[in-house]
CSV table of C-alpha atoms in Angstrom, one decimal:
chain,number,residue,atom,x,y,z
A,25,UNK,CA,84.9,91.3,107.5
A,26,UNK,CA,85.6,87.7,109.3
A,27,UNK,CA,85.0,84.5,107.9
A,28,UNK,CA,82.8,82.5,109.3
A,29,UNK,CA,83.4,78.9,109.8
A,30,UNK,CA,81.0,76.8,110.4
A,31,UNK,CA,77.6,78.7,110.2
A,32,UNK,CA,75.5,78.2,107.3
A,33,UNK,CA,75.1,82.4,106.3
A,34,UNK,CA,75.0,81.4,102.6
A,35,UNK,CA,78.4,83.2,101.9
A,36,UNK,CA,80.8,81.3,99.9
A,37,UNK,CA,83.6,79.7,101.3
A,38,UNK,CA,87.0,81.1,100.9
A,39,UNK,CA,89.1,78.3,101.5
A,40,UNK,CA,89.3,75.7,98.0
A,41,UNK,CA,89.6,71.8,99.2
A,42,UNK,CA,92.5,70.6,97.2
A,43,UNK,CA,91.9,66.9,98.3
A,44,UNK,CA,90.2,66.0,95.0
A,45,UNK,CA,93.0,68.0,93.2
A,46,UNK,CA,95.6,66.3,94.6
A,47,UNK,CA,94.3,63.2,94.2
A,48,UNK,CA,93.3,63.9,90.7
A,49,UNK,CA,97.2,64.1,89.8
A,50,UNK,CA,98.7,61.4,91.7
A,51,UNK,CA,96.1,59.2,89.5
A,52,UNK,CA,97.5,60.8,86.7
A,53,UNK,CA,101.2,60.7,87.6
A,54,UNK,CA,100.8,56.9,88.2
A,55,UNK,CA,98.6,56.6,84.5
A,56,UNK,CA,101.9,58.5,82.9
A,57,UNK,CA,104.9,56.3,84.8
A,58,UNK,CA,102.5,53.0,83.6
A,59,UNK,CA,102.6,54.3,80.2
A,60,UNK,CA,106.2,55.0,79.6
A,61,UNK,CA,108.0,53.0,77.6
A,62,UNK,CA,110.9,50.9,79.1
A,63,UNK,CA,114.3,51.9,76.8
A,64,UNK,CA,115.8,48.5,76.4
A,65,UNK,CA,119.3,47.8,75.1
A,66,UNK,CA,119.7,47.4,71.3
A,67,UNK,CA,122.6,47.9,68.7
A,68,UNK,CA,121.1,49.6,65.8
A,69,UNK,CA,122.3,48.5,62.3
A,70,UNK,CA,120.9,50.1,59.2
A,71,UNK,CA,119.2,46.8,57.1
A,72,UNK,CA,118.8,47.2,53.4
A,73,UNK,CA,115.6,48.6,52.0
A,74,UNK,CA,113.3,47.1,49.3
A,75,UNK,CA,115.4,48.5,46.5
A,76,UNK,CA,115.1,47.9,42.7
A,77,UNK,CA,117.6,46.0,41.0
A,78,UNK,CA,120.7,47.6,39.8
A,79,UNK,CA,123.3,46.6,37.0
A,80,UNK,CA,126.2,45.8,39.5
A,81,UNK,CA,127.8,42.9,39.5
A,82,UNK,CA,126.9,40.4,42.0
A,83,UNK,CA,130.0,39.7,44.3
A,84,UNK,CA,130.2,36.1,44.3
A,85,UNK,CA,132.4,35.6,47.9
A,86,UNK,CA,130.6,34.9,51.0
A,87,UNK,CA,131.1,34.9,54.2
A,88,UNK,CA,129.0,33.5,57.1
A,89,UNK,CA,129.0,33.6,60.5
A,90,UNK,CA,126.8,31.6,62.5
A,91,UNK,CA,126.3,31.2,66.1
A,92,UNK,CA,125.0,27.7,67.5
A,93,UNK,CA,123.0,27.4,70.5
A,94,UNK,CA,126.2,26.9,73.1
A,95,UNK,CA,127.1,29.9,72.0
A,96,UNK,CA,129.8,29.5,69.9
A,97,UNK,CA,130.4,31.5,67.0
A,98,UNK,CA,131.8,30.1,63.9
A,99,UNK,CA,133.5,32.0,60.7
A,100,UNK,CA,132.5,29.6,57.3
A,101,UNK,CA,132.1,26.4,59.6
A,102,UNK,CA,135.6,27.1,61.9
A,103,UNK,CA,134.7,28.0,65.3
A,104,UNK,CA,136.8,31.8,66.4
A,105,UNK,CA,136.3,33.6,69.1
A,106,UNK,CA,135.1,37.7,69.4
A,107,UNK,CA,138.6,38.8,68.9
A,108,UNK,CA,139.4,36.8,65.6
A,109,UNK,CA,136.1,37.7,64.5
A,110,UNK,CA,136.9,41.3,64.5
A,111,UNK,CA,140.1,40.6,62.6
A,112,UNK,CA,138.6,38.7,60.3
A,113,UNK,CA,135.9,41.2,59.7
A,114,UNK,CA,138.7,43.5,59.0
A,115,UNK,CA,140.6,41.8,56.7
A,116,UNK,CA,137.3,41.6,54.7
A,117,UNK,CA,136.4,45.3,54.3
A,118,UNK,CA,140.0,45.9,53.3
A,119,UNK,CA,139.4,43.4,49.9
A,120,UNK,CA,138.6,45.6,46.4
A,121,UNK,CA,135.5,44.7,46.9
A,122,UNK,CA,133.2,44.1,50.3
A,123,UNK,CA,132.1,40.3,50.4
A,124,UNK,CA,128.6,39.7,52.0
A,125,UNK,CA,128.1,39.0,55.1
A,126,UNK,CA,125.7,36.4,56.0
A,127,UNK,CA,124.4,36.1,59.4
A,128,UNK,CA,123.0,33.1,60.6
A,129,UNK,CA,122.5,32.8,64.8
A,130,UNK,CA,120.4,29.6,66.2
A,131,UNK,CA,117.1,30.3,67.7
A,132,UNK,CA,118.1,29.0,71.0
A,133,UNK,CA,121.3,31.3,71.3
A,134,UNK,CA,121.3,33.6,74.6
A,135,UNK,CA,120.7,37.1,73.6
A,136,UNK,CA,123.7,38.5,74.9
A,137,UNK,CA,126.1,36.6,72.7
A,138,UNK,CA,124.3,37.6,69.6
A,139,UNK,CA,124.1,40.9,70.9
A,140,UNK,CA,127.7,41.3,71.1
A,141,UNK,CA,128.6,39.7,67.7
A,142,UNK,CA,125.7,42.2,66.0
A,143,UNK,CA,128.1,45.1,67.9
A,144,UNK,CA,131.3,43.5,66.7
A,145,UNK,CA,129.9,43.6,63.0
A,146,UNK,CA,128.8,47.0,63.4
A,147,UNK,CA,132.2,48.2,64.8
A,148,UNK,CA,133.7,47.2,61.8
A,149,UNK,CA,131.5,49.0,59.1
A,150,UNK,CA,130.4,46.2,57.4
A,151,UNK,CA,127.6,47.5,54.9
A,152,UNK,CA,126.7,44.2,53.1
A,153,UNK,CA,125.0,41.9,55.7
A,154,UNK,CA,122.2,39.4,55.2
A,155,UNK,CA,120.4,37.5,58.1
A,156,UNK,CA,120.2,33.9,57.2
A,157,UNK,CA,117.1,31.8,58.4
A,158,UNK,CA,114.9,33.6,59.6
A,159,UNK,CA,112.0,31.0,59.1
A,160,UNK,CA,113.5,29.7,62.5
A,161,UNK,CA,111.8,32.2,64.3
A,162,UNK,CA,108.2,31.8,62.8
A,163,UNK,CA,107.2,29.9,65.5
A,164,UNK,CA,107.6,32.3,68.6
């Protein structure tokens, strides 16, 4: 039995075009690369949930660390650098008790430096931290 190719004998045709195939998935690879979320960098910190008031004690020491739009990061209104931060940070966890840690950076502060103070915090285990003015950022 030969095949025939290229006379009209009403036999089927044994060869499948996989043109339409193909092109069906490329159309589809490109949909699924398009869709794919791009990972991004980010420090994770776990923020406190919407809890009900308990009977502790309110700890009445604060401390705040603010980053201005230059960049530079200050520790209650002193300007320090990464290094001193992290010191200071660890002077704080090893007090009876943990003192909040409020965290205030300007709107117009490059990501990176944030970013890196955020990592810093984390590093050292702080557990009670509070971002300060966040009304700033209503307007973007």
């Amino acid at each position: 039995m030969a095949m025939s190719m290229g006379s009209d004998d009403g036999e089927p045709m044994m060869e499948m075009n996989t043109t339409p195939l193909i092109d069906v998935m490329l159309v589809l690879l490109i949909m699924f690369i398009i869709t794919i979320p791009i990972q991004t960098h980010a420090v994770k910190i776990d923020l406190p949930q919407n809890a009900p008031p308990t009977d502790s004690v309110i700890d009445p020491v604060k401390n705040k660390v603010a980053i201005d739009p230059a960049g530079i990061i200050t520790w209650n209104g002193s300007p320090i650098d990464l290094l001193t931060l992290r010191q200071y940070l660890q002077q704080s966890l090893r007090l009876p008790v943990e003192p909040e840690l409020q965290f205030q950076p300007n709107a117009a502060t490059r990501y990176v430096v944030v970013d890196q103070v955020l990592a810093e915090i984390k590093r050292a285990g702080v557990t009670k931290l509070g971002f300060v003015g966040n009304e700033q950022y209503g307007n973007f």
